[in-house]
Short mmCIF file of C-alpha atoms and ligand atoms in Angstrom, two decimals:
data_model
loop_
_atom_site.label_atom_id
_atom_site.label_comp_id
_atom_site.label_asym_id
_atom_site.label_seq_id
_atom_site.Cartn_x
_atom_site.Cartn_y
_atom_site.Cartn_z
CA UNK D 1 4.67 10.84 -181.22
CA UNK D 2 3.43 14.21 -179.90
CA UNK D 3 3.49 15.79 -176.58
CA UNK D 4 2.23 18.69 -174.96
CA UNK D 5 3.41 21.53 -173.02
CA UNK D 6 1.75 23.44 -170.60
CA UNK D 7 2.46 26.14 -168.71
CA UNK D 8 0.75 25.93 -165.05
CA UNK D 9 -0.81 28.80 -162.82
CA UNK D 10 -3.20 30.28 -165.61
CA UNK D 11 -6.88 31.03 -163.77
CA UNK D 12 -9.56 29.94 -166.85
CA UNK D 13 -12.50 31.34 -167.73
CA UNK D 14 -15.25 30.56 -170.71
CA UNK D 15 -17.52 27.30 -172.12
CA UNK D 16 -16.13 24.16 -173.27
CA UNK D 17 -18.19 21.82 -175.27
CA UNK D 18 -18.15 18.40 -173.80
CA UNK D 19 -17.87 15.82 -176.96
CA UNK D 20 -19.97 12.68 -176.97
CA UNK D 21 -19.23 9.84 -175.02
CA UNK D 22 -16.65 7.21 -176.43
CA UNK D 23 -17.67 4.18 -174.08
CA UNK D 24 -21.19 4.72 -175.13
CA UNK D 25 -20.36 5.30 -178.99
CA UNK D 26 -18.17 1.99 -179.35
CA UNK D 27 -20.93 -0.75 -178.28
CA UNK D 28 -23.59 1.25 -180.34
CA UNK D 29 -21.01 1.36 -183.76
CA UNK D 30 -20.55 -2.50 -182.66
CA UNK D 31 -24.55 -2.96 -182.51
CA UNK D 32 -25.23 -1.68 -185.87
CA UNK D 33 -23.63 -5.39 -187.32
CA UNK D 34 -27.05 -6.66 -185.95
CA UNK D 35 -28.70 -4.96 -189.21
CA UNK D 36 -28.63 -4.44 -192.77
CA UNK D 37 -28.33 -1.46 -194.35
CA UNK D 38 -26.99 2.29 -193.21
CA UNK D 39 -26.74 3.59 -189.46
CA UNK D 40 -26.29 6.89 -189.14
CA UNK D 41 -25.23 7.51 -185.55
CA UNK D 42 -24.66 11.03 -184.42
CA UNK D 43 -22.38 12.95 -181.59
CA UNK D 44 -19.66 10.52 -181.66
CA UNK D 45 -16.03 12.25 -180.83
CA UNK D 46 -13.25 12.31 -183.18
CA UNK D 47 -10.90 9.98 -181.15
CA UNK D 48 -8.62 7.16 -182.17
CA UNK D 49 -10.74 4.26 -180.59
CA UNK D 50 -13.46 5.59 -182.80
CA UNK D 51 -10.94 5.29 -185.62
CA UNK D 52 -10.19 1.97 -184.51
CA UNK D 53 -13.65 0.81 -184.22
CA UNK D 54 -14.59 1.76 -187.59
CA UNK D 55 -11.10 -0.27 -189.38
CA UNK D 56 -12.24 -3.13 -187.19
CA UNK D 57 -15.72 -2.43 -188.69
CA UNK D 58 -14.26 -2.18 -192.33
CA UNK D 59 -11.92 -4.92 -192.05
CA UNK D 60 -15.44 -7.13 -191.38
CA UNK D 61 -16.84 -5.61 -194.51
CA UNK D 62 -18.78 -3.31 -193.15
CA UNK D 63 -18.63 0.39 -195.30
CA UNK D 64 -17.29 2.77 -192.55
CA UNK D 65 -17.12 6.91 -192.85
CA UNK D 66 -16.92 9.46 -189.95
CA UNK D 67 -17.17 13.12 -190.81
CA UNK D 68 -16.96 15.57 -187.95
CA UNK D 69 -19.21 14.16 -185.04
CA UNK D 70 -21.40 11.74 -187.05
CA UNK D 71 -20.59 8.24 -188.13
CA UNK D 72 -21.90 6.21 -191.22
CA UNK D 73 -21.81 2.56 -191.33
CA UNK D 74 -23.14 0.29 -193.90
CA UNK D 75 -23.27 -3.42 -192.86
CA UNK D 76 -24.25 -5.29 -195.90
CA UNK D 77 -21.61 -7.03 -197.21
CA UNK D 78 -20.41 -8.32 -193.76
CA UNK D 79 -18.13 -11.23 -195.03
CA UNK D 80 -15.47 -12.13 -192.84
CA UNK D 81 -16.21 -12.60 -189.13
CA UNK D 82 -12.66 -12.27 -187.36
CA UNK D 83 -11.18 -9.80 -185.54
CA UNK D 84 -7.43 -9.83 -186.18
CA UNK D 85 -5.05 -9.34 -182.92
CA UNK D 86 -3.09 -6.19 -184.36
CA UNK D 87 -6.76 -3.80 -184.09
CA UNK D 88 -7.81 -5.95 -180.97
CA UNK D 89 -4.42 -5.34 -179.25
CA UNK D 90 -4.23 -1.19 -179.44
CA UNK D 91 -8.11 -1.32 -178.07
CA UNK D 92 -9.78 -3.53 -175.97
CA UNK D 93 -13.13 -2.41 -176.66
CA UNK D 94 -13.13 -4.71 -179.66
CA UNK D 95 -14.10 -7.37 -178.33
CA UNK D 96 -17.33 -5.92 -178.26
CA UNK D 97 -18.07 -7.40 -181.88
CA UNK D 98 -17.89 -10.74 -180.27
CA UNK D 99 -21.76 -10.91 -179.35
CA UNK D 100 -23.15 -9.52 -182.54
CA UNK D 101 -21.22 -11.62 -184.95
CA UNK D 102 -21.91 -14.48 -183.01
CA UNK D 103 -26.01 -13.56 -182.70
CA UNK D 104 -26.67 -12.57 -186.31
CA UNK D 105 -24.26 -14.58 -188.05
CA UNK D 106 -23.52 -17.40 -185.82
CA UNK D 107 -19.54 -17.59 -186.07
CA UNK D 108 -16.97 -14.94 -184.60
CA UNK D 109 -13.25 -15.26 -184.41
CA UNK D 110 -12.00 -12.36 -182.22
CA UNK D 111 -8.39 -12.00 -180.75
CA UNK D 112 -8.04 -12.25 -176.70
CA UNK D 113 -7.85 -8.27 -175.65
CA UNK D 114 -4.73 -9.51 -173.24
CA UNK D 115 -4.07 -6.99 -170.34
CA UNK D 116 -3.14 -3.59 -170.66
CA UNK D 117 -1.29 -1.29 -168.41
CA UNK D 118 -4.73 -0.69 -165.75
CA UNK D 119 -4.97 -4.43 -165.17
CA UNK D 120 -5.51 -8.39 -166.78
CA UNK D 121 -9.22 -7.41 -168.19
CA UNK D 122 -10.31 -10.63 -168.15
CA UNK D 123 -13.14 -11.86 -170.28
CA UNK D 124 -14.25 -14.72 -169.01
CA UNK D 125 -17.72 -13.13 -168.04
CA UNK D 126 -18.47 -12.50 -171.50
CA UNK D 127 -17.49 -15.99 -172.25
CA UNK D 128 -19.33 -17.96 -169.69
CA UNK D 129 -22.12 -15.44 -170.48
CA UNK D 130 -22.28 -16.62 -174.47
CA UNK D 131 -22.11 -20.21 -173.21
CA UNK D 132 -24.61 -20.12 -171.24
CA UNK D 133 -27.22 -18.92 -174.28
CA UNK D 134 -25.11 -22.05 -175.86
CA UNK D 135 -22.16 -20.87 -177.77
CA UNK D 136 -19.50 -23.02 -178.38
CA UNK D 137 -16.62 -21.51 -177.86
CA UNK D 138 -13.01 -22.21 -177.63
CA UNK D 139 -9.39 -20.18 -177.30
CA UNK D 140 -6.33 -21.13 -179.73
CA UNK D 141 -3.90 -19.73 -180.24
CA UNK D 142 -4.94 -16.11 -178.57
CA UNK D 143 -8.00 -15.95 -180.50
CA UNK D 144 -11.97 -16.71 -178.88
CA UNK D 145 -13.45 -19.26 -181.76
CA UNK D 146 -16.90 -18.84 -181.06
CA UNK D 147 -19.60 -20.96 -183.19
CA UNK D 148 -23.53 -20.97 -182.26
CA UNK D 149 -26.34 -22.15 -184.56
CA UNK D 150 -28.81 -20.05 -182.97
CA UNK D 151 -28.35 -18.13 -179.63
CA UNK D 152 -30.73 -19.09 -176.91
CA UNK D 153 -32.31 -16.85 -174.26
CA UNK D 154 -30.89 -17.72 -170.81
CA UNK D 155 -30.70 -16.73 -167.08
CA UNK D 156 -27.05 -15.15 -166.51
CA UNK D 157 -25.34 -13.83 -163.12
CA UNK D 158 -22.32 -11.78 -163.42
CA UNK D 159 -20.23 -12.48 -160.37
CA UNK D 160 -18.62 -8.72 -161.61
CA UNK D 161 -20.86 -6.02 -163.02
CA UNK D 162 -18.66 -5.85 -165.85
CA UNK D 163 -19.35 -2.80 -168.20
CA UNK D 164 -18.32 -4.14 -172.08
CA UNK D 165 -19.42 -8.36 -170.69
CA UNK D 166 -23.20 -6.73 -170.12
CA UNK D 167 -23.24 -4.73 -173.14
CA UNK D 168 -21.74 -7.54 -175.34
CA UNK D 169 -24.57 -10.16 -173.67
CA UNK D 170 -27.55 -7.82 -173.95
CA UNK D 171 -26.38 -7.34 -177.85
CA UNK D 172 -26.24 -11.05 -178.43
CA UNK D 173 -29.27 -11.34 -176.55
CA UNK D 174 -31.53 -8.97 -179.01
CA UNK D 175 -31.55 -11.63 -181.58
CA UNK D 176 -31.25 -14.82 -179.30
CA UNK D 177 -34.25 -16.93 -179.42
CA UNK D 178 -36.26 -16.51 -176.26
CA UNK D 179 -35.94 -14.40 -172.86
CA UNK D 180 -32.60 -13.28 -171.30
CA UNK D 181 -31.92 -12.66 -167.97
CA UNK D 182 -28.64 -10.54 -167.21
CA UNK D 183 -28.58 -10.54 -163.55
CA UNK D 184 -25.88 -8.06 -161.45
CA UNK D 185 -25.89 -6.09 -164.91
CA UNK D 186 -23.51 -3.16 -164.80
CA UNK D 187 -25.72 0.24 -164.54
CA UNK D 188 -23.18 2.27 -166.08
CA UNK D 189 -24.77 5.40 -168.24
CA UNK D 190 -22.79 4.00 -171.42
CA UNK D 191 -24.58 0.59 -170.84
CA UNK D 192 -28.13 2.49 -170.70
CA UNK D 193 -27.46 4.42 -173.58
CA UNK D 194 -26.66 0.95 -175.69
CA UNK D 195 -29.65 -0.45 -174.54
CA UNK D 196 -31.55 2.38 -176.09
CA UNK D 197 -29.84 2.77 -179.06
CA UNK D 198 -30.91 -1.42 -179.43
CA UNK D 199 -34.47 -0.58 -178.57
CA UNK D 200 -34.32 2.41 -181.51
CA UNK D 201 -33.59 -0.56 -183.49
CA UNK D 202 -36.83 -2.59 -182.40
CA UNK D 203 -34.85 -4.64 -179.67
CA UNK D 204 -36.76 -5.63 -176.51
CA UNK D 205 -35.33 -4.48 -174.04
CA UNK D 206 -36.51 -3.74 -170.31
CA UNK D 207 -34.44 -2.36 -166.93
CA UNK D 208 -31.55 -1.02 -168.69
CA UNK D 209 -29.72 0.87 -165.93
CA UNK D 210 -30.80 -1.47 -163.16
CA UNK D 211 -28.80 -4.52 -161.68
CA UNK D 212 -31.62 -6.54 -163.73
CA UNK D 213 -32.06 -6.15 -167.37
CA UNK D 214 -34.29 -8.20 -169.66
CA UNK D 215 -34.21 -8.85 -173.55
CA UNK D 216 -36.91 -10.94 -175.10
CA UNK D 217 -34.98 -11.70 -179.03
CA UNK D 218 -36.35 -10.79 -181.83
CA UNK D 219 -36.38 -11.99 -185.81
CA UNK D 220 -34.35 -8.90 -186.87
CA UNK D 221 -33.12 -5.44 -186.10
CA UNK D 222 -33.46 -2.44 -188.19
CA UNK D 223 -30.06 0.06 -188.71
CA UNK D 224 -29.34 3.23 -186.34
CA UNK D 225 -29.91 6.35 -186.21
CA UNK D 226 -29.38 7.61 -183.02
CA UNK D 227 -27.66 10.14 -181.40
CA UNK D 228 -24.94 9.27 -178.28
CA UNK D 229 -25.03 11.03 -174.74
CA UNK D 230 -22.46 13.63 -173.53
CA UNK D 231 -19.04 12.01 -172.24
CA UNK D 232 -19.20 12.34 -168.25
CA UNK D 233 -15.21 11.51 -167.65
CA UNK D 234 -14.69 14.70 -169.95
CA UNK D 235 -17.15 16.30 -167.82
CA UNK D 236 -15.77 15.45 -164.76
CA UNK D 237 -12.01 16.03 -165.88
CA UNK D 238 -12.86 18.99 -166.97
CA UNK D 239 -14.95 19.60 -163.56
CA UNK D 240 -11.19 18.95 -161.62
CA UNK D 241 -9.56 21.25 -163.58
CA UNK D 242 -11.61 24.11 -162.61
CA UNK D 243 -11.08 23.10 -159.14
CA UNK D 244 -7.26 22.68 -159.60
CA UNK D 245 -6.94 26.04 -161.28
CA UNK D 246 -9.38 28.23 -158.74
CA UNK D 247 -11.04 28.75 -162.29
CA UNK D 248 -14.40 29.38 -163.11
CA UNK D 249 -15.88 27.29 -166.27
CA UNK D 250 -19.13 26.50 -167.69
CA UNK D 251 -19.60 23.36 -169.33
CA UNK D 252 -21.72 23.20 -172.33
CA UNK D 253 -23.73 19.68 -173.19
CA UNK D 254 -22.90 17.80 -170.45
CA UNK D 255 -25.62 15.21 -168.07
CA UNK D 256 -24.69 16.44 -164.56
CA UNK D 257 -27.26 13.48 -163.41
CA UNK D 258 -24.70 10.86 -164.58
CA UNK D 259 -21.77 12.34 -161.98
CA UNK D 260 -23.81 12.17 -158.83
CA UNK D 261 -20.57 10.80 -157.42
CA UNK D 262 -18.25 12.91 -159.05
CA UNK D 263 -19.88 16.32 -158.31
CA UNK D 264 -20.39 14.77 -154.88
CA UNK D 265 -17.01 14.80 -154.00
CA UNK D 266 -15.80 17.62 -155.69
CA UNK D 267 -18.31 19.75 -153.70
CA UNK D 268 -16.97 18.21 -150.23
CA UNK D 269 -13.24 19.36 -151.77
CA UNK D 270 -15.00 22.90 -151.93
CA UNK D 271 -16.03 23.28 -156.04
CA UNK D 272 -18.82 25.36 -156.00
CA UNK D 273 -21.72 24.60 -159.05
CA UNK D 274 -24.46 26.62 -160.59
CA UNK D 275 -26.60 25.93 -163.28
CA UNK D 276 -26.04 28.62 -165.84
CA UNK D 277 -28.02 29.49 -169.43
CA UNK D 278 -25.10 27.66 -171.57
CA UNK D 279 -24.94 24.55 -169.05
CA UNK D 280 -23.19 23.28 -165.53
CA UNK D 281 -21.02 26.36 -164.43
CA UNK D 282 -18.15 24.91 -161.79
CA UNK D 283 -16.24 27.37 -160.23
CA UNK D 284 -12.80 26.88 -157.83
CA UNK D 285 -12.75 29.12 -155.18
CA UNK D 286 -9.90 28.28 -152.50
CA UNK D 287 -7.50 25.31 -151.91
CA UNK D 288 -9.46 22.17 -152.32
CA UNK D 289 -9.87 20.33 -149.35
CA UNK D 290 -9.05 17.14 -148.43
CA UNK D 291 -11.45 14.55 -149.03
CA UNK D 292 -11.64 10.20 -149.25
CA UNK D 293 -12.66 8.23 -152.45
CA UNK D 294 -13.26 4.91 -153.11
CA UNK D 295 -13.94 3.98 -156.53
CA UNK D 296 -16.90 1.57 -157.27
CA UNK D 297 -18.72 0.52 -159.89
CA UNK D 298 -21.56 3.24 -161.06
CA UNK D 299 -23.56 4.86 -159.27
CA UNK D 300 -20.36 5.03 -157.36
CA UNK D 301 -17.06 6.73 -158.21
CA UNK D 302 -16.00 6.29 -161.35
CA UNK D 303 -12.61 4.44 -161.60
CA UNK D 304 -12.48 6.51 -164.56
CA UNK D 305 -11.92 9.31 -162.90
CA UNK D 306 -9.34 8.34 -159.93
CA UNK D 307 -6.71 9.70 -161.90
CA UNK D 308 -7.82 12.92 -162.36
CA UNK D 309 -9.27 13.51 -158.72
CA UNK D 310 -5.95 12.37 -157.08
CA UNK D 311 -4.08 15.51 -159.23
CA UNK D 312 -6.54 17.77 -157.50
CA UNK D 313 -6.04 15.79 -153.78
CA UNK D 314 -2.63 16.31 -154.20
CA UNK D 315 -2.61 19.94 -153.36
CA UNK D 316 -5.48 19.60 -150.91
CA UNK D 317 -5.41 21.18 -147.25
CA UNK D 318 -5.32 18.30 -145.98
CA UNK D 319 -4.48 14.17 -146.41
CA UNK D 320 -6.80 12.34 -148.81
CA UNK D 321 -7.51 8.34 -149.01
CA UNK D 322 -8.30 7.01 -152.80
CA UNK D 323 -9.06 3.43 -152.75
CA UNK D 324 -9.05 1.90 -156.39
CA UNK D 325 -11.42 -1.07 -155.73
CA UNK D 326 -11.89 -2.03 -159.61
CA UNK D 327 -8.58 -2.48 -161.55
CA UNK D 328 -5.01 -3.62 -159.95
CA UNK D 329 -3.07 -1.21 -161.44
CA UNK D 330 -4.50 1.79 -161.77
CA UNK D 331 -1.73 4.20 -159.96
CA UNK D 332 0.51 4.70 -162.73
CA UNK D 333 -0.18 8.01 -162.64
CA UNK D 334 1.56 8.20 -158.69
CA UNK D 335 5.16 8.26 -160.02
CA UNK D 336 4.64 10.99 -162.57
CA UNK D 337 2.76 13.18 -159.83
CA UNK D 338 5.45 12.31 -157.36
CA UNK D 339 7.94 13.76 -160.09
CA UNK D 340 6.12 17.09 -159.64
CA UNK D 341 6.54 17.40 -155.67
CA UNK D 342 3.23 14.94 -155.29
CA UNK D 343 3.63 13.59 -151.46
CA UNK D 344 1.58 10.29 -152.42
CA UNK D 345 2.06 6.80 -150.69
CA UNK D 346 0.74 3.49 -152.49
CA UNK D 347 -0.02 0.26 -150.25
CA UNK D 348 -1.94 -2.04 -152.91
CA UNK D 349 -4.85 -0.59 -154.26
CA UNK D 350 -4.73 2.54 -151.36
CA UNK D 351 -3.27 6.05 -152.12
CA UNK D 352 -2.53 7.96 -149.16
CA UNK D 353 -2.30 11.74 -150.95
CA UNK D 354 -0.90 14.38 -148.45
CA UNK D 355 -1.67 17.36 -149.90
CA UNK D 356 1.17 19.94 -150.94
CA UNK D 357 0.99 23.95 -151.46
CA UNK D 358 1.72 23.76 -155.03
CA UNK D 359 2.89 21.30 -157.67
CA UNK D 360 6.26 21.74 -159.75
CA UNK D 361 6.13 21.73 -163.76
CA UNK D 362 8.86 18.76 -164.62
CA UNK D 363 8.98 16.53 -167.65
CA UNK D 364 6.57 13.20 -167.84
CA UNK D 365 5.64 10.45 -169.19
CA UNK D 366 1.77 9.39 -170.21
CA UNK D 367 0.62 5.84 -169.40
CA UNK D 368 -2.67 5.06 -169.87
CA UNK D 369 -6.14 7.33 -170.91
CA UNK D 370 -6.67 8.52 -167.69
CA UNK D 371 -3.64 8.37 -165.95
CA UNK D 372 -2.55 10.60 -168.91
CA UNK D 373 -5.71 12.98 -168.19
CA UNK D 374 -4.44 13.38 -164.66
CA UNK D 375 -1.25 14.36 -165.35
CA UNK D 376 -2.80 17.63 -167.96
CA UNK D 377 -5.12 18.55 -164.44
CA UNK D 378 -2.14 18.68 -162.74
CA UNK D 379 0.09 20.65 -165.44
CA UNK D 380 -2.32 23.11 -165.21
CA UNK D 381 -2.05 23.96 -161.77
CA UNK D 382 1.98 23.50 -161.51
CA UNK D 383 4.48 25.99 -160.85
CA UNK D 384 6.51 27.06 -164.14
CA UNK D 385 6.56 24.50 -167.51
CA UNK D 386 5.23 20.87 -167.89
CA UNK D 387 6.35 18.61 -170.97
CA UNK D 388 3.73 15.37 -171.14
CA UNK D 389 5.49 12.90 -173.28
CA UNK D 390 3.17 9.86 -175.23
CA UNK D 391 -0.07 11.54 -175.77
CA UNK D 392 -1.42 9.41 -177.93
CA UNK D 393 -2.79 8.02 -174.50
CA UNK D 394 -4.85 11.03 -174.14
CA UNK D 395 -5.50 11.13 -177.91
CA UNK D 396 -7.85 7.70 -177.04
CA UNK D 397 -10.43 9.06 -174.84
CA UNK D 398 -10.39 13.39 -175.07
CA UNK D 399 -11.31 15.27 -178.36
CA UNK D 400 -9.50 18.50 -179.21
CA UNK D 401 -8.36 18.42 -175.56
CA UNK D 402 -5.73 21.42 -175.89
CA UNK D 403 -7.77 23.53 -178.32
CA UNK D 404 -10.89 23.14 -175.28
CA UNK D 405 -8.50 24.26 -172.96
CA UNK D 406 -6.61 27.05 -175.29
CA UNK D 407 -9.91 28.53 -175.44
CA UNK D 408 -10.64 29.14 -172.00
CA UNK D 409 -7.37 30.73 -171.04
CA UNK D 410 -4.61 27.75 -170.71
CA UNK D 411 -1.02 28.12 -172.11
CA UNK D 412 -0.95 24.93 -173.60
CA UNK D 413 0.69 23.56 -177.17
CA UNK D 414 1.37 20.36 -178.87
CA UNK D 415 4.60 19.53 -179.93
CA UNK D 416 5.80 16.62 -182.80
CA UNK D 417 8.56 15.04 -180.81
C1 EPZ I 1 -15.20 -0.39 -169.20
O1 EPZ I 1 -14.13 -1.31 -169.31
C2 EPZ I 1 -14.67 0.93 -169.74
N1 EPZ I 1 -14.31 0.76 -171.14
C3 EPZ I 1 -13.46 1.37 -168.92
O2 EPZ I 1 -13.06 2.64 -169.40
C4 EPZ I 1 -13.88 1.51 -167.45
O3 EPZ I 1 -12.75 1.86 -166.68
C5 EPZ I 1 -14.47 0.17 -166.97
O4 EPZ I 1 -15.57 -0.21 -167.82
C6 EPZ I 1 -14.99 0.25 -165.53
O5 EPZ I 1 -15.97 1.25 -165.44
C7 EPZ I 1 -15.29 0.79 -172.08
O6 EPZ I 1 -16.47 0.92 -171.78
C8 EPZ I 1 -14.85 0.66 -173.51
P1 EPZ I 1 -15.18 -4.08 -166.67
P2 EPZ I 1 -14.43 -2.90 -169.09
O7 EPZ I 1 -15.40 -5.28 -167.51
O8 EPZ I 1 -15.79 -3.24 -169.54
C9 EPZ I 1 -13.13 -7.49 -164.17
C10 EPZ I 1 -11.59 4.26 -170.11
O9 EPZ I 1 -10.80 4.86 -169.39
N2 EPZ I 1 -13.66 -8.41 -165.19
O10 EPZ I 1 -16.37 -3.39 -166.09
O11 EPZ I 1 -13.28 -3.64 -169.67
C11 EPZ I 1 -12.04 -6.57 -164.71
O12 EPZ I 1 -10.79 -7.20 -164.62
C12 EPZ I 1 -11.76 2.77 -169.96
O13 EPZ I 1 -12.37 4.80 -170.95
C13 EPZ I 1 -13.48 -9.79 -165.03
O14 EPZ I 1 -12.88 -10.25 -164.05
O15 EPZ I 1 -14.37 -3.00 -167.51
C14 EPZ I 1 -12.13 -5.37 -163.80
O16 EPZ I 1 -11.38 -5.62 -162.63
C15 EPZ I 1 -10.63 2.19 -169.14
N3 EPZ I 1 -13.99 -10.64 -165.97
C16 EPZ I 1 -13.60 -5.30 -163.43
O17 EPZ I 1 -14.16 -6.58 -163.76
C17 EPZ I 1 -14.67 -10.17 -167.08
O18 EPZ I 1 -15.13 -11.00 -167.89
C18 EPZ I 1 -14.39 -4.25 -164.19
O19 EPZ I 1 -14.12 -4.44 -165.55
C19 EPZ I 1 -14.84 -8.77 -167.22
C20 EPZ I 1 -14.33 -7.92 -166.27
#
């Protein structure tokens, strides 16, 4: 296992590229089992959930092959229809091949995701979802045994606006027979780029990014080629870093229009932005200040990027409320700030974060993606040497994370432990 270790205080300066985005690039590899032949799909990061998509991909039959930023899949000897538990269990996002199996080939057998360290994760919106366009399906032994001759088109609430339970119903739905209905339909960027990918494949497909979407199936789907948007957590990670290290950074690629939230709140903490020829400069100036954040789902905070904004709260000028409204355990990353001279109180899902002058570099531990993200913003701000243990966590969801930051300045290295 590697880890890294920074040493804080360094002011940055210079363009990183912000990779494409991996909750956007994991439905869309999942989407291309809905044709036959070759997709081609382009800007997708080198990260191990990519890697684990594509074995999940491979172990179906499916010819998988990823150089550099652009991934090849071939889907036409699909065979075997079951995801095993031992690639569901290291990523959740696999149970994303659930609705096209089931739509193109009418069988799936797909181990349970089971919690993870952020929460349960249910799926029983995705279930009742499939049911409802008359799926059979039933759980044994920790594995969804789904069977349906053909899909049909159907009117579906989601009491949540889950994220992966819309994409996975508006992928079954392309080849259902009929009209679907998703209804309270997570809006999510990632969930609008799917849907276009889908209609680049002759899908039908209408109000994609809306709490209404609706997919009239179709008799077949041609392969991808399509190219994924920019990675907005990135973004806005890297967005609280400049903030965190009074630094002044210019990021290249990214959508500014899908943080509206994001660079909300990091302008009421004080980050200045310009646009600039190579892209979104965002410059730290003074102390951030003290601001409240409640996370909700898009276009409201990103849960995704709690983490990362409560390492920049945490030397605020002030005290700072984060409310985590979407997962139950999303504060691992409070002890490990704590460790660094963090004076942050948890009661449930509220953070009270009174800010401190300056953090202390200590040795810690990585949890989960993000949690793991918000302990590198905060390394990079800390007094004196930071060791982050278990960063295969951050290996999940950030490509080339300490080369980015070597190149604008930061003393940063990874170790083999
Ligand atoms: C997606 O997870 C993202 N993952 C997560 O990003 C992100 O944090 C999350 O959406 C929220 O934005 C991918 O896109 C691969 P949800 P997902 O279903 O779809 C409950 C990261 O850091 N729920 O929108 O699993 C659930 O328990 C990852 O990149 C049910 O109750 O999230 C949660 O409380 C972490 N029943 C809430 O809804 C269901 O059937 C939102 O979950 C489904 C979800």
């Amino acid at each position: 296992m590697d880890k890294l270790v920074i040493k804080g205080g360094k002011k940055l300066k210079g363009i990183v590229e912000i990779s494409g985005a991996k909750n956007a690039a994991l439905p869309i590899m999942a989407a291309s089992l809905l044709s036959n032949g070759y997709s081609n799909i382009k800007n997708v990061p080198f990260l191990r959930d990519i890697m684990t998509m594509g074995r999940l991909l491979a172990n179906l039959g499916a010819g998988f092959h990823q150089e550099k930023n652009r991934v090849l899949i071939n889907t036409e000897r699909i065979r075997i229809f079951e995801a095993p538990y031992d690639l569901v269990r290291t990523m959740r996002a696999s149970i994303l091949v659930l609705g096209p199996l089931l739509t193109r080939y009418g069988r799936a057998k797909v181990s349970l995701p089971g919690g993870c360290a952020i929460g349960a994760r249910p799926i029983n919106l995705h279930l009742s979802g499939l049911e409802k366009m008359g799926a059979e399906i039933k759980l044994e032994s920790g594995y969804v045994i789904a069977k349906a001759k053909k899909l049909k088109g159907a009117s579906i609430y989601l009491d949540i606006p889950t994220v992966t339970g819309t994409e996975n119903l508006m992928i079954a739905a392309t080849l259902a027979k009929g009209v679907t209905l998703i209804e309270n339909a997570a809006k999510e960027p990632e969930v609008t780029d799917l849907a276009n990918a889908l209609i680049s494949m002759g899908a039908k497909i209408e109000g994609a990014g809306g709490s209404i979407i609706r997919i009239e199936g179709v008799h077949e789907l041609k392969p991808l080629d399509y190219r994924v948007i920019p990675d907005r957590i990135e973004a806005g990670t890297f967005m609280t870093i400049a903030g965190i290290t009074c630094s002044d950074i210019t990021l290249k690629g990214c959508s500014p229009e899908h943080l509206d939230a994001t660079v909300f709140k990091l302008k009421e903490a004080g980050i200045i932005f310009e646009s600039a020829p190579e892209g979104l400069r965002v410059i730290g100036k003074t102390r951030p200040h003290s601001t409240n954040v409640t996370t909700m789902p898009y276009p409201g905070f990103p849960t995704d990027m709690q983490a990362q904004f409560m390492a920049l709260m945490s030397i605020s000028d002030g005290t700072s409320i984060i409310r985590e409204n979407i997962f139950e355990n999303r504060f691992m990353h409070v002890a490990e700030l704590r460790r660094m001279g963090a004076d942050i109180s948890v009661e449930g899902g509220t953070a009270t974060v009174k800010g401190v002058e300056r953090l202390k570099g200590a040795p810690l531990m990585a949890t989960d993606l993000r949690a793991s993200a918000s302990l590198v913003v905060a390394a990079l701000s800390a007094k004196g040497e930071t060791v982050i243990h278990r960063i295969y966590h951050l290996d999940r969801g950030y490509e080339k994370m300490e080369e980015k930051l070597k190149k604008i300045g930061a003393e940063i290295k990874r170790v083999k432990e």
